C-alpha atoms as one frame of an Amber mdcrd trajectory, in Angstrom:
protein
 -38.857  -0.104  28.540 -38.696   3.482  29.755 -38.056   6.345  27.355 -34.705
   7.014  29.073 -33.604   3.406  28.578 -34.764   3.508  24.968 -32.577   6.579
  24.437 -29.638   4.896  26.161 -30.012   1.816  23.977 -30.151   3.916  20.821
 -27.064   5.811  21.977 -25.236   2.549  22.690 -26.100   1.267  19.212 -24.728
   4.476  17.688 -21.514   4.123  19.701 -21.178   0.477  18.679 -21.503   1.426
  15.021 -18.986   4.241  15.500 -16.503   1.600  16.659 -17.311  -0.417  13.538
 -16.647   2.642  11.377 -13.389   3.359  13.222 -12.273  -0.211  12.551 -13.300
   0.077   8.923 -11.288   3.284   8.547  -8.237   1.642  10.104  -8.570  -1.228
   7.620  -8.895   1.208   4.716  -5.853   3.186   5.872  -3.814  -0.026   6.040
  -5.053  -1.047   2.601  -4.207   2.387   1.215  -0.704   2.223   2.713  -0.182
  -1.277   1.285  -1.285  -0.130  -2.178   1.084   2.859  -2.025   3.907   0.480
  -1.096   3.015  -1.814  -4.013   2.923   1.180  -6.365   6.339   2.357  -5.147
   7.758  -1.154  -5.567   6.276  -1.412  -9.065   7.923   1.877 -10.081  11.256
   0.966  -8.492  11.368  -2.430 -10.219  10.556  -0.898 -13.598  13.151   1.824
 -13.057  15.768  -0.877 -12.372  14.659  -2.648 -15.552  15.115   0.576 -17.527
  18.571   1.048 -16.005  19.533  -2.503 -17.033  18.393  -1.759 -20.585  20.326
   1.519 -20.628  23.461  -0.204 -19.315  23.220  -2.813 -22.094  22.826  -0.113
 -24.744  25.774   1.861 -23.333  27.863  -1.309 -23.306  27.023  -1.882 -26.975
  27.897   1.724 -27.841  31.146   1.493 -25.884  32.086  -1.670 -27.797  31.275
   0.070 -31.084  33.488   2.945 -29.966  36.256   0.456 -29.239  35.852  -0.927
 -32.774  36.133   2.576 -34.242  39.168   3.409 -32.102  40.931   0.170 -33.099
  40.148   0.760 -36.768  41.529   4.287 -36.471  44.773   2.966 -34.939  45.133
   0.478 -37.791  44.617   3.250 -40.356  47.133   5.472 -38.582  49.777   2.736
 -38.421  49.130   1.706 -42.025  49.412   5.315 -43.227  52.742   5.614 -41.455
  53.945   2.383 -43.063  52.775   3.487 -46.521  53.913   7.098 -46.512  56.547
   7.747 -43.837  60.239   6.976 -43.898  60.812   5.117 -40.645  63.517   2.886
 -39.150  63.313  -0.824 -39.934  62.650  -1.831 -36.322  59.766   0.625 -36.055
  58.413  -0.623 -39.373  58.492  -4.229 -38.150  56.811  -3.180 -34.901  54.042
  -1.323 -36.750  53.455  -4.269 -39.110  53.167  -6.566 -36.111  50.745  -4.160
 -34.410  48.611  -3.853 -37.547  48.326  -7.645 -37.782  47.408  -7.972 -34.108
  44.951  -5.092 -34.274  43.245  -6.497 -37.398  42.741  -9.778 -35.562  41.451
  -7.915 -32.516  39.228  -5.758 -34.744  37.446  -8.843 -36.062  36.790 -10.001
 -32.482  35.612  -6.557 -31.400  33.331  -6.204 -34.422  31.720  -9.569 -33.663
  31.259  -8.593 -30.010  29.866  -5.180 -30.966  27.364  -6.691 -33.404  26.213
  -9.194 -30.784  25.840  -6.498 -28.137  23.889  -4.290 -30.551  21.629  -7.226
 -31.408  21.149  -7.944 -27.701  20.400  -4.264 -27.011  17.876  -4.104 -29.875
  16.175  -7.281 -28.631  16.111  -5.889 -25.103  14.562  -2.653 -26.393  11.745
  -4.733 -27.866  11.305  -6.676 -24.636  11.316  -3.425 -22.678   8.542  -1.973
 -24.832   6.366  -4.986 -23.990   7.298  -4.745 -20.307   6.579  -1.007 -20.356
   3.029  -1.697 -21.557   2.611  -4.372 -18.869   3.987  -1.978 -16.250   1.506
   0.696 -17.334  -1.374  -1.792 -17.002  -0.262  -2.915 -13.524   0.261   0.673
 -12.440  -3.145   1.672 -13.756  -4.805  -1.127 -11.823  -3.056  -0.092  -8.615
  -4.081   3.532  -9.143  -7.681   2.415  -9.749  -7.584   0.386  -6.527  -6.164
   3.383  -4.665  -8.902   5.633  -6.035 -11.576   3.111  -4.995 -10.111   2.861
  -1.483  -9.930   6.657  -1.252 -13.605   6.883  -2.277 -14.627   4.283   0.321
 -12.555   6.064   2.951 -14.142   9.438   2.132 -17.629   7.903   2.278 -16.860
   6.218   5.605 -15.462   9.449   7.057 -18.618  11.286   5.994 -20.790   8.548
   7.503 -18.817   8.678  10.745 -19.064  12.454  10.948 -22.833  12.342  10.389
 -23.172   9.667  13.067 -21.089  11.710  15.499 -23.457  14.641  15.017 -26.434
  12.330  15.533 -24.773  10.859  18.617 -24.486  14.316  20.163 -28.216  14.754
  19.751 -28.874  11.322  21.252 -26.592  12.056  24.199 -28.394  15.305  24.911
 -31.718  13.457  24.841 -30.553  11.173  27.690 -31.527  12.469  31.139 -28.671
  14.509  32.607 -28.248  12.308  35.692 -27.575   9.260  33.442 -25.166  10.817
  30.933 -22.068  10.842  33.112 -22.586   7.237  34.163 -23.050   6.198  30.530
 -19.865   7.998  29.415 -17.830   6.410  32.226 -19.067   2.955  31.232 -18.273
   3.675  27.587 -14.733   4.757  28.479 -14.269   1.454  30.338 -14.810  -0.541
  27.146 -17.675  -2.588  25.788 -21.297  -1.552  25.566 -22.766   0.430  28.478
 -26.220  -1.042  27.742 -26.524  -4.846  27.752 -29.334  -7.411  27.680 -30.375
  -9.708  30.490 -30.119 -13.301  29.250 -31.534 -16.081  31.451 -31.004 -13.988
  34.564 -27.390 -13.180  33.651 -25.897  -9.759  32.832 -24.908  -9.566  29.152
 -21.873  -7.459  30.062 -20.068  -9.098  32.988 -21.885 -12.464  32.584 -22.603
 -12.719  36.305 -25.966 -13.859  37.649 -28.265 -11.035  38.668 -30.343 -10.825
  41.820 -33.981 -11.829  41.347 -35.102  -8.380  42.390 -32.900  -6.816  39.690
 -34.312  -9.113  37.025 -37.873  -8.340  38.139 -37.204  -4.596  37.921 -35.866
  -5.006  34.390 -38.933  -7.047  33.424 -41.263  -4.459  34.943 -39.702  -1.781
  32.702 -40.750   1.099  34.924 -37.253   2.398  35.704 -33.669   2.366  34.431
 -31.923  -0.589  36.084 -28.178  -1.247  36.345 -26.215  -4.429  37.050 -25.186
  -4.720  40.691 -21.831  -6.159  39.581 -20.632  -4.018  36.656 -23.096  -1.091
  36.776 -24.098  -1.466  33.120 -27.600  -0.470  32.095 -29.852  -3.506  31.642
 -32.697  -4.249  29.238 -34.752  -7.196  28.044 -34.650  -8.135  24.380 -38.090
  -8.277  22.762 -39.467 -11.822  22.727
């Protein structure tokens, strides 16, 4: 193998690994995005849970307020009955209202007590769920931090390899660089092995003379079909 071909092969290996790193970065970016989405969903679900708890507590307080308002009406009507001089019809009406309101007050008080008990129980459940939410959120943040670390390390590795690649490219003879770059832009590896007389790139059979030149290793040989650089793998 000539020195030029050795340089080309090393360059091709660097480019192949750069593609691996690019793929790895894409995977990490997708993973990072997915984790951010999961974190957002976790926060949104817990926020809805908090809103449900708040609504239950407000409902209980509203019912308690209704109890107080009803009790106040009863007191007002009873005070009027006990202390004011009022027409008989109004007195009968107020007595009827007091009786109805007392009955309603008992119902409201029962409802208010139940709602308060439900709200207190839900507060307890929410405290447990809050701890569980914090644990889940912490795990997601840890996963995000780990992905960010891997991404930073991969970016640094890619940048170092890009610098090394520039040096490798400059070490390739000038008349071969352009051809290599054009092959690279076309996709696949520009440098491929000869396997049983077949090009490792286009998989077409090579001429005997081409195979012999590759075996001789005295010059840089290209495939007559796809123009890729050819080499023989060590036995």
